[in-house]
Amino acid sequence: VSHQRSDWISIHSHICHLLAPVLGPQPCFHSEKDRKHGKEQLLRRQESLIAVTLSTAQGLVWAGEPLEAIPAALQALRFSSQVFSSDSLQLVPIYLLLAEASTGIGRLRQAAKYLSQAQWIILQTPDCSAALQSKLHRGLGLFCIAEGNLDQALYHLANDVYLATVEFGLNSVEVSGGYFNMANIFFQQNKIDSANSLYTEV
């Protein structure tokens, strides 16, 4: 009952009215034109569900409610898998979000599985953008921080900064997250000069 309640509060109250046209039986079309139109309409509805579930999950993570974010992110993963396939790059941001939420509630083993899935998809896609690779390294870095493996975290966050710089430029806002997380680690290690230098950069 508690799972159903959190699922309802997290996402189903937002998407309930959108589910029936997508999950229910599809109408039978008599012409190729109608079939094509029906498929396009179904795809638009599925994309709408993905957008709602993903933005809801992201909002809950940012609001500091990782447990509530998980049902919404799982729905985003479900619909994205149907629309794009299970090894599509479109799934990587969702896996990273699920990993962040799982880490936030202390489910590190589950977070590791989500990160592995995201990493596998990226490794299978040679033309993956530097921006998405940057997000993966940031996710891996934050996971290593949660595990207490600070040296490995610094390695991933340095890759995050490098890849974000490649994609967006040296002085872009996108680079600042990696610097900030690295500064926090240096501060934790009592390397105050390094930490202050990076905080200033942010």
Short mmCIF file of N, CA, C and O in Angstrom, two decimals, residues 3-19 23 49 52-53 56 68 71-72 74-75 78-79:
data_model
loop_
_atom_site.label_atom_id
_atom_site.label_comp_id
_atom_site.label_asym_id
_atom_site.label_seq_id
_atom_site.Cartn_x
_atom_site.Cartn_y
_atom_site.Cartn_z
N HIS A 3 3.85 1.56 -1.23
CA HIS A 3 4.44 1.71 -2.57
C HIS A 3 3.42 2.32 -3.54
O HIS A 3 3.75 3.20 -4.33
N GLN A 4 2.18 1.84 -3.46
CA GLN A 4 1.14 2.37 -4.34
C GLN A 4 0.91 3.85 -4.05
O GLN A 4 0.72 4.65 -4.97
N ARG A 5 0.90 4.18 -2.77
CA ARG A 5 0.66 5.58 -2.39
C ARG A 5 1.77 6.49 -2.90
O ARG A 5 1.51 7.55 -3.50
N SER A 6 3.04 6.07 -2.70
CA SER A 6 4.16 6.92 -3.17
C SER A 6 4.16 7.01 -4.69
O SER A 6 4.48 8.05 -5.26
N ASP A 7 3.79 5.91 -5.35
CA ASP A 7 3.71 5.90 -6.81
C ASP A 7 2.64 6.88 -7.29
O ASP A 7 2.84 7.62 -8.24
N TRP A 8 1.50 6.89 -6.60
CA TRP A 8 0.41 7.78 -6.98
C TRP A 8 0.81 9.23 -6.78
O TRP A 8 0.62 10.08 -7.65
N ILE A 9 1.40 9.53 -5.61
CA ILE A 9 1.80 10.91 -5.31
C ILE A 9 2.89 11.37 -6.27
O ILE A 9 2.89 12.49 -6.77
N SER A 10 3.86 10.48 -6.55
CA SER A 10 5.00 10.84 -7.39
C SER A 10 4.60 11.14 -8.82
O SER A 10 4.93 12.18 -9.36
N ILE A 11 3.86 10.21 -9.46
CA ILE A 11 3.65 10.39 -10.89
C ILE A 11 2.27 10.04 -11.40
O ILE A 11 1.74 10.70 -12.28
N HIS A 12 1.62 9.00 -10.86
CA HIS A 12 0.38 8.55 -11.49
C HIS A 12 -0.75 9.57 -11.42
O HIS A 12 -1.59 9.62 -12.31
N SER A 13 -0.74 10.40 -10.39
CA SER A 13 -1.78 11.44 -10.33
C SER A 13 -1.60 12.45 -11.46
O SER A 13 -2.55 13.11 -11.87
N HIS A 14 -0.36 12.55 -11.99
CA HIS A 14 -0.08 13.49 -13.08
C HIS A 14 -0.36 12.91 -14.46
O HIS A 14 -0.66 13.64 -15.40
N ILE A 15 -0.21 11.58 -14.58
CA ILE A 15 -0.28 10.99 -15.93
C ILE A 15 -1.47 10.06 -16.13
O ILE A 15 -1.63 9.51 -17.22
N CYS A 16 -2.29 9.88 -15.10
CA CYS A 16 -3.38 8.90 -15.18
C CYS A 16 -4.25 9.14 -16.42
O CYS A 16 -4.60 8.20 -17.15
N HIS A 17 -4.58 10.39 -16.69
CA HIS A 17 -5.46 10.71 -17.82
C HIS A 17 -4.78 10.48 -19.17
O HIS A 17 -5.44 10.38 -20.20
N LEU A 18 -3.43 10.39 -19.17
CA LEU A 18 -2.70 10.18 -20.41
C LEU A 18 -2.47 8.69 -20.72
O LEU A 18 -2.12 8.34 -21.85
N LEU A 19 -2.67 7.83 -19.72
CA LEU A 19 -2.31 6.42 -19.88
C LEU A 19 -3.28 5.63 -20.75
O LEU A 19 -2.86 4.80 -21.55
N LEU A 23 -2.00 2.89 -23.33
CA LEU A 23 -1.94 1.50 -22.88
C LEU A 23 -3.17 0.70 -23.30
O LEU A 23 -3.12 -0.53 -23.33
N LEU A 49 4.17 11.61 -22.55
CA LEU A 49 4.32 10.89 -21.28
C LEU A 49 5.77 10.89 -20.82
O LEU A 49 6.06 11.08 -19.64
N VAL A 52 6.64 14.37 -19.44
CA VAL A 52 6.02 14.64 -18.13
C VAL A 52 6.72 13.84 -17.04
O VAL A 52 7.06 14.38 -15.97
N THR A 53 6.93 12.54 -17.29
CA THR A 53 7.53 11.70 -16.25
C THR A 53 8.98 12.09 -15.97
O THR A 53 9.39 12.15 -14.80
N THR A 56 9.09 15.50 -14.13
CA THR A 56 8.61 15.31 -12.75
C THR A 56 9.70 14.68 -11.89
O THR A 56 9.98 15.13 -10.78
N GLU A 68 10.75 9.83 -3.89
CA GLU A 68 9.55 10.14 -4.66
C GLU A 68 9.85 10.22 -6.16
O GLU A 68 8.96 10.05 -6.99
N PRO A 71 9.63 6.42 -8.82
CA PRO A 71 8.52 5.92 -9.64
C PRO A 71 8.34 6.70 -10.95
O PRO A 71 8.06 6.11 -12.00
N ALA A 72 8.52 8.01 -10.90
CA ALA A 72 8.39 8.83 -12.11
C ALA A 72 9.49 8.49 -13.11
O ALA A 72 9.24 8.36 -14.31
N LEU A 74 11.12 5.67 -13.35
CA LEU A 74 10.87 4.32 -13.89
C LEU A 74 9.82 4.35 -14.99
O LEU A 74 9.92 3.61 -15.97
N GLN A 75 8.81 5.20 -14.83
CA GLN A 75 7.81 5.34 -15.90
C GLN A 75 8.45 5.95 -17.15
O GLN A 75 8.17 5.53 -18.27
N ARG A 78 10.33 3.24 -18.83
CA ARG A 78 9.42 2.28 -19.47
C ARG A 78 8.95 2.80 -20.84
O ARG A 78 9.04 2.10 -21.84
N PHE A 79 8.47 4.02 -20.87
CA PHE A 79 7.95 4.57 -22.13
C PHE A 79 9.07 4.85 -23.13
O PHE A 79 8.90 4.66 -24.33
#
